[in-house]
Coordinates of C-alpha atoms in Angstrom, one line a residue:
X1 CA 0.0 0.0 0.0
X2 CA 2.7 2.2 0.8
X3 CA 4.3 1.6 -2.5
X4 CA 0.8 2.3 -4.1
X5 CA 1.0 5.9 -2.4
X6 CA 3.9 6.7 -3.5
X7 CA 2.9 5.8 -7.6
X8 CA -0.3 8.0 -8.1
X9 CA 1.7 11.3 -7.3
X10 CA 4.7 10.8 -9.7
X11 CA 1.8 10.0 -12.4
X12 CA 0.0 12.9 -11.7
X13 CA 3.3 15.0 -11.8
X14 CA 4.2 13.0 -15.5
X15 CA 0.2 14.3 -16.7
X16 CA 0.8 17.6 -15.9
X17 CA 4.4 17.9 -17.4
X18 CA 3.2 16.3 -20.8
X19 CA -0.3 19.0 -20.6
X20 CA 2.0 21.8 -20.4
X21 CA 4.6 20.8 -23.2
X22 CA 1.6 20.3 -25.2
X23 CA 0.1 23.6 -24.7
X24 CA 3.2 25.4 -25.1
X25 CA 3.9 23.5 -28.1
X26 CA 4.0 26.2 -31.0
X27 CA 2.3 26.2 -34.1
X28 CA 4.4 25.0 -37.0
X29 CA 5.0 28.3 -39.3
X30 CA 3.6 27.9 -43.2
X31 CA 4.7 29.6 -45.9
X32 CA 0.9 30.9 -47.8
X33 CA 0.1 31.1 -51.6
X34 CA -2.7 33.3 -52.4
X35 CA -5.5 32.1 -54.5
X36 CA -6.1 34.7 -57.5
X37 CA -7.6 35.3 -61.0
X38 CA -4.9 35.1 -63.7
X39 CA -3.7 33.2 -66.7
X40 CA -2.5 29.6 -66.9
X41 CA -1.0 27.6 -69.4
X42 CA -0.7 23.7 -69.6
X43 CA 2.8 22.8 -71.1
X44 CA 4.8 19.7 -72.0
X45 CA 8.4 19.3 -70.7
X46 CA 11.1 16.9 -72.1
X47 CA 11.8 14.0 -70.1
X48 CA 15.3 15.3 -69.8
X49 CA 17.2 18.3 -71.7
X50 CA 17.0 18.6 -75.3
X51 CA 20.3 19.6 -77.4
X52 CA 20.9 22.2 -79.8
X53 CA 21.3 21.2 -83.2
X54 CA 23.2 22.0 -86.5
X55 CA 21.6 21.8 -89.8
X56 CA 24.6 20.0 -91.0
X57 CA 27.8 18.9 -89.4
X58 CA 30.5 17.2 -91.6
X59 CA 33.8 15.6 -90.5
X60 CA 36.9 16.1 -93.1
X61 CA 39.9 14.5 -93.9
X62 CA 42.2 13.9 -96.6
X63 CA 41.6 10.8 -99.7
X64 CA 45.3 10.5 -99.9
X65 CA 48.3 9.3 -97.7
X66 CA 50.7 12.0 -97.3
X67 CA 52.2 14.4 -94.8
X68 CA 50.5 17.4 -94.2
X69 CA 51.8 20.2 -96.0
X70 CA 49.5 23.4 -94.4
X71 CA 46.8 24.0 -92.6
X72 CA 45.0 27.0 -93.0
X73 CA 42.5 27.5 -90.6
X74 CA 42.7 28.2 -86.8
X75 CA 39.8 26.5 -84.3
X76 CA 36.8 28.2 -83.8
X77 CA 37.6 30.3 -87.2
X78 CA 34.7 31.2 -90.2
X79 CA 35.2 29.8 -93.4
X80 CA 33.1 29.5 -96.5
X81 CA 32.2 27.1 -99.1
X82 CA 34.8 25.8 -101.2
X83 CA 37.4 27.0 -99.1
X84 CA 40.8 25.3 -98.8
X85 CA 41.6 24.2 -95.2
X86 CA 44.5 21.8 -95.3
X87 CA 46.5 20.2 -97.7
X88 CA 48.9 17.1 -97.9
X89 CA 52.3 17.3 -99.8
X90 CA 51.2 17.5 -103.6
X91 CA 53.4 18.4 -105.6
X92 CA 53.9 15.6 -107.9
X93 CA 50.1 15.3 -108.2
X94 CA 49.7 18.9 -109.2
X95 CA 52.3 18.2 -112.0
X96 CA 50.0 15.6 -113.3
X97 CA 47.3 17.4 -113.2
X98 CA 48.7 20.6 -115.1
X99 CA 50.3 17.5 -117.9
X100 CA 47.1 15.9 -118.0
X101 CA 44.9 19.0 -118.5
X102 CA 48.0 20.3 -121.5
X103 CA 47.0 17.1 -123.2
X104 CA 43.3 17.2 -122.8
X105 CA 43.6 20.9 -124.2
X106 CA 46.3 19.4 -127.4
X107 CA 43.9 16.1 -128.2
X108 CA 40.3 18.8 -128.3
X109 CA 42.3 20.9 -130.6
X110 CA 43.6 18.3 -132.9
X111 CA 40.2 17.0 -132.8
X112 CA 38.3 19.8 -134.1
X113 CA 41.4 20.0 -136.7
X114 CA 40.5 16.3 -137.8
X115 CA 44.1 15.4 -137.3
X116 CA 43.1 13.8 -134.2
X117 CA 40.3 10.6 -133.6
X118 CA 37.7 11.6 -130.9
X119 CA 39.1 8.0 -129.2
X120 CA 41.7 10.5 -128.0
X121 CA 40.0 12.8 -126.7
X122 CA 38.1 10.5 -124.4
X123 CA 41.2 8.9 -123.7
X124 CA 42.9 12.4 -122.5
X125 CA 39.4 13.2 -120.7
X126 CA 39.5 9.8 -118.9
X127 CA 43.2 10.5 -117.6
X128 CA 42.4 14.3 -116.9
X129 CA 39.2 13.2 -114.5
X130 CA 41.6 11.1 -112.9
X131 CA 44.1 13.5 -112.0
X132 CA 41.5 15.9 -110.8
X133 CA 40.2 13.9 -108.8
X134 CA 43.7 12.5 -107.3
X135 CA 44.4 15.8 -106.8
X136 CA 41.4 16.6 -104.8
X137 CA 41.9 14.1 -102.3
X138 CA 45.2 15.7 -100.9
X139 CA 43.0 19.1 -100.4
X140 CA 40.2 20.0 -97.6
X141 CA 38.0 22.6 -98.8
X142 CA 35.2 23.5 -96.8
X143 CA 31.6 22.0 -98.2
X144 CA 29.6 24.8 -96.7
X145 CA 29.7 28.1 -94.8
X146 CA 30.5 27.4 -91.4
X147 CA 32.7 27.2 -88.2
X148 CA 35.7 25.1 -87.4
X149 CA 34.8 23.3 -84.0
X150 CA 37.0 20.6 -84.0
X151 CA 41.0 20.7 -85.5
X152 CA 43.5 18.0 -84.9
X153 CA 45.5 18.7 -87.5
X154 CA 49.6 19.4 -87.4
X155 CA 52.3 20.7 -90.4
X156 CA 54.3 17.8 -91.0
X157 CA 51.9 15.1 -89.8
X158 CA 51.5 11.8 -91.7
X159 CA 47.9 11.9 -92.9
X160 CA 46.9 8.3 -93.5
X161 CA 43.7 6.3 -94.7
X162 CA 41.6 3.9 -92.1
X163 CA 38.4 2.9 -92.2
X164 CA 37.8 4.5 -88.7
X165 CA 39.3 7.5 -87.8
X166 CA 39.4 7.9 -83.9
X167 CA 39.4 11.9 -83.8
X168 CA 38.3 13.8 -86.8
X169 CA 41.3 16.1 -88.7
X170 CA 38.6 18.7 -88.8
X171 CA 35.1 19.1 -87.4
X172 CA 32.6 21.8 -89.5
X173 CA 29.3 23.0 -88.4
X174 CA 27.1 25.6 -90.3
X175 CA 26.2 28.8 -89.6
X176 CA 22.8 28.8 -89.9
X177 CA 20.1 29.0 -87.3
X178 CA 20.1 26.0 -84.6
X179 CA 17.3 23.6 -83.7
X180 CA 16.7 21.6 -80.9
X181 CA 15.9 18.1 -80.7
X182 CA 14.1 16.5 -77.1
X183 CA 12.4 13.8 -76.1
X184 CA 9.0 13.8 -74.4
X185 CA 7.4 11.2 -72.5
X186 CA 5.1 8.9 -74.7
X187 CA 1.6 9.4 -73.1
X188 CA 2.3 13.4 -74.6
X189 CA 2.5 12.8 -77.9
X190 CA -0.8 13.3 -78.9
X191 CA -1.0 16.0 -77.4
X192 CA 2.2 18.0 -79.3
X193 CA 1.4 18.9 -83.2
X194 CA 4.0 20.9 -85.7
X195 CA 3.0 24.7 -84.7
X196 CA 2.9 24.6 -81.0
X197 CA 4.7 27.7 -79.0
X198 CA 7.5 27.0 -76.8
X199 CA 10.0 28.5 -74.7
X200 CA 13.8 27.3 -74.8
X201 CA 16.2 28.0 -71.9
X202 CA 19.6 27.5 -72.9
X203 CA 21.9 27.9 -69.7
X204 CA 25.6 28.2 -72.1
X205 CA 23.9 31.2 -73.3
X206 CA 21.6 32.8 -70.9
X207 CA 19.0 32.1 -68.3
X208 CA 16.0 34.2 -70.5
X209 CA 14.5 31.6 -72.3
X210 CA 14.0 31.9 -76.4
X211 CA 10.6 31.7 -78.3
X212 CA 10.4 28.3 -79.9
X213 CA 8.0 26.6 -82.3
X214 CA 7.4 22.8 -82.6
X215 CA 8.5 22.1 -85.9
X216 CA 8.9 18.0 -86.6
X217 CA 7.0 15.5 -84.0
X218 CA 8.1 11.8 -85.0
X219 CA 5.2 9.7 -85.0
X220 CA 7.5 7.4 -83.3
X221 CA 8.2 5.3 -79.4
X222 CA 11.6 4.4 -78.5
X223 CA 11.5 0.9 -76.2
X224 CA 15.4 1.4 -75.9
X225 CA 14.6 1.9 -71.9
X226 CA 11.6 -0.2 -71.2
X227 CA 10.5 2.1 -68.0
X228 CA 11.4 5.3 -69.8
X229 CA 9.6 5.0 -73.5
X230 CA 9.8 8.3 -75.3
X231 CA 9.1 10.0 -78.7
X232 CA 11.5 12.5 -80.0
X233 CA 10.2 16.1 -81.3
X234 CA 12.1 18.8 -82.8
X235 CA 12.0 22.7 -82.6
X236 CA 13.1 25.8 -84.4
X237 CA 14.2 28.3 -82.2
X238 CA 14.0 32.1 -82.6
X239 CA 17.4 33.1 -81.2
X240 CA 17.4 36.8 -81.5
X241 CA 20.3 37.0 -83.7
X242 CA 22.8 34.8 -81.3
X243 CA 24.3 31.4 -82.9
X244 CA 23.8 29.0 -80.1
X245 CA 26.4 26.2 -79.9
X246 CA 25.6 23.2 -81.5
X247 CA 25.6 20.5 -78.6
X248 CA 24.4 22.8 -75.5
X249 CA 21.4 21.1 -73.7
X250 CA 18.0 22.8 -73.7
X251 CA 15.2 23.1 -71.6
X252 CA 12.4 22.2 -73.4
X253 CA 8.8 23.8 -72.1
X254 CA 6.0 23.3 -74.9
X255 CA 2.3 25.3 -74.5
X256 CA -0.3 22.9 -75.3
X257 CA -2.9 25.3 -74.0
X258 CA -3.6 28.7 -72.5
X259 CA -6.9 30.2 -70.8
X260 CA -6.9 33.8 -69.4
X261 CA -8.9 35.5 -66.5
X262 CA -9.3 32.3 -64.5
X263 CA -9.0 31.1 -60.9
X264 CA -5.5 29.9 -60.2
X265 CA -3.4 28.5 -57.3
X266 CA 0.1 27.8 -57.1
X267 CA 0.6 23.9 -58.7
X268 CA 2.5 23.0 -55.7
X269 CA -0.2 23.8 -53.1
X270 CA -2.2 21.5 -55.0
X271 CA -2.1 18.0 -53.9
X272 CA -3.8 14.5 -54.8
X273 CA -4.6 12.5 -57.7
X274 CA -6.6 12.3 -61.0
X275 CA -9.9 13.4 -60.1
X276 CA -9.2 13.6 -56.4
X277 CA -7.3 16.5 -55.8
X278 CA -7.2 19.0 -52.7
X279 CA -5.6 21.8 -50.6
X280 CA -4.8 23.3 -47.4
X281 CA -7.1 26.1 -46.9
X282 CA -5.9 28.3 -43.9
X283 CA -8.9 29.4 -41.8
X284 CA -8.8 31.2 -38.5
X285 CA -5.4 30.1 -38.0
X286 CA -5.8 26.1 -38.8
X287 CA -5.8 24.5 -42.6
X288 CA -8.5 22.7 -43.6
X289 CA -8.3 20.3 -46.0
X290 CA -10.6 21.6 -49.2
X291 CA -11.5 19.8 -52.1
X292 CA -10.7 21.0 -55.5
X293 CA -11.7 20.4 -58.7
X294 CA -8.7 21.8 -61.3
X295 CA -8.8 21.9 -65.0
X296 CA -5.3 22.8 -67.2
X297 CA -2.1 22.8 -65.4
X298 CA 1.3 24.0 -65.9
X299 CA 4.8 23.8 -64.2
X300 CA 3.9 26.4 -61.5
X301 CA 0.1 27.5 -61.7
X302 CA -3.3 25.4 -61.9
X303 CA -6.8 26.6 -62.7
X304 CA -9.2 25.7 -60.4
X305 CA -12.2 25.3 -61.3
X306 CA -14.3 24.8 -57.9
X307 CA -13.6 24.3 -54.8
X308 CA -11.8 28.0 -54.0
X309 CA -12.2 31.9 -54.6
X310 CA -10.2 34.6 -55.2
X311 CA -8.0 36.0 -52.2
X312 CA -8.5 32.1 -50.1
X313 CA -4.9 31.1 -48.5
X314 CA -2.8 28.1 -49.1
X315 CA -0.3 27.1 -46.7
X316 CA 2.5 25.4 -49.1
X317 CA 3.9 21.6 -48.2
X318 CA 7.0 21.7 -47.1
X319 CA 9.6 19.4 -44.8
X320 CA 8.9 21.5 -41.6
X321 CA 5.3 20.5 -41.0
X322 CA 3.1 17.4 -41.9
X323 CA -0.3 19.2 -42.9
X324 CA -3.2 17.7 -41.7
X325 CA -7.1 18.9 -41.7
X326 CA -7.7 20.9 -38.4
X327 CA -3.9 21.5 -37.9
X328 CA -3.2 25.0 -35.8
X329 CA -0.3 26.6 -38.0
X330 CA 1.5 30.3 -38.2
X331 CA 0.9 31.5 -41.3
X332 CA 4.2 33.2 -43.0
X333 CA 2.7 35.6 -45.8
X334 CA 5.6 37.1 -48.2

């Protein structure tokens, strides 16, 4: 009995400590997201960074073995069609040309003079193609306008012929205006059609994003990753005037649909699934959990289109506090 009396008053002691920590216990502070009339868009994001894009890209080297004689261009440098980049040592094959092209000129003239058979002048043609074309293969001209983004190229190198070659003697991309290709996620694809507005951030450039139209969609579904299938799409890219380097990822944000003068919350104080979806309204202090019923959606704002007026709070998920419906919080308004 004695030990009995001496039991109920630590208990009582232990109720009263745990009432008190409870009551001193302070709300948990939320950040709050207004609810207000504006415009939304519902986009389409790639399922990773897109790349920027050449129109044409062409690696060069020589046709013929020899040691390379000069090189004429400097990395990163302009050139323009028909150019001459590099040559081998070519002497010898220069000489042949000029004799072949003397007797091509000799066997026409005799020709037209009848002292010559036309057998001969085929025959001089025949050996002056071949020179030419000899010739050619010591010489890297440029095949189009563009910029020199890869040389590995030295005077006095051996240039020789193999069926791969590990680093390309010169690397050209055009000038003209980029593209970027990304990939979407499959269940998107109907939903992206040639035409489509965009915006393109390109972080190698700038962190303003560029106006973008959708200008290819491949009616296509990669199963290379089972768990990850994915369609790609390309798009032409308004880029003010800048060239943007060809290989530079891209952000990829397409606008599938816009609506103006609507009800709209933040998209991450939006929570749930499908047709169940809901928020944390704050009321008197305490959130209360509110169906909603949304309709288009987009990165950072959702139309809602019952459920919520204009000027109702949010409080914002976050780390710091596990929202539930009745839940006493501090609302932090910015």
């Amino acid at each position: 009995m004695a030990c009995e009396r001496r039991v109920y008053p630590l208990l009582g002691v232990l109720c009263t400590v745990v009432i008190a920590a409870g009551a001193c216990r302070k709300a948990p502070e939320v950040h709050v997201a207004r609810v207000a009339r504006a415009s939304v868009e519902a986009t389409v994001t790639g399922v990773s960074s897109g790349t920027v894009r050449a129109e044409q890209i062409a690696e060069l080297a020589f046709g013929a073995v020899g040691r390379v004689r000069e090189v004429n261009v400097h990395l990163g440098e302009t050139v323009h069609q028909g150019q001459i980049l590099a040559q081998v040592e070519n002497g010898d094959l220069k000489s042949r040309l000029d004799v072949a092209a003397e007797e091509l000129t000799r066997s026409q003239r005799l020709s037209e003079s009848k002292a010559a058979s036309r057998s001969n002048v085929i025959q001089a043609q025949g050996a002056y193609d071949a020179a030419v074309t000899a010739y050619d293969k010591s010489i890297i001209r440029a095949p189009f306008d563009g910029l020199v983004a890869e040389l590995n190229l030295e005077v006095g190198q051996l240039s020789q012929i193999t069926a791969v070659i590990p680093l390309a003697p010169i690397r050209l991309v055009d000038t003209k205006p980029r593209y970027v290709r990304v990939e979407i996620d499959e269940v998107d694809l109907p939903k992206v059609h040639v035409g489509l507005p965009a915006r393109i951030t390109v972080l190698a450039v700038r962190r303003e994003p560029f106006r973008a139209t959708v200008r290819k969609v491949v009616p296509f579904v990669s199963s290379i990753r089972e768990q990850d299938r994915t369609s790609e799409i390309e798009l032409a890219v308004d880029s003010e005037g800048l060239l943007l380097p060809a290989g530079a990822s891209a952000d990829v944000e397409i606008v599938i649909d816009t609506k103006s003068d609507v009800i709209t919350a933040l998209s991450k104080a939006v929570l749930g699934r499908g047709k169940e979806r809901y928020v944390y309204r704050i009321e008197s202090g305490r959130v209360r959990r509110t169906p909603v019923m949304v309709g288009i959606s987009g990165f950072s704002v959702t139309e809602i289109v019952s459920g919520l007026g204009a000027g109702d709070e949010l409080a914002i998920p976050s780390d710091k506090a596990e929202l539930k419906d009745g839940l006493a919080v501090t609302p932090k308004r910015s």
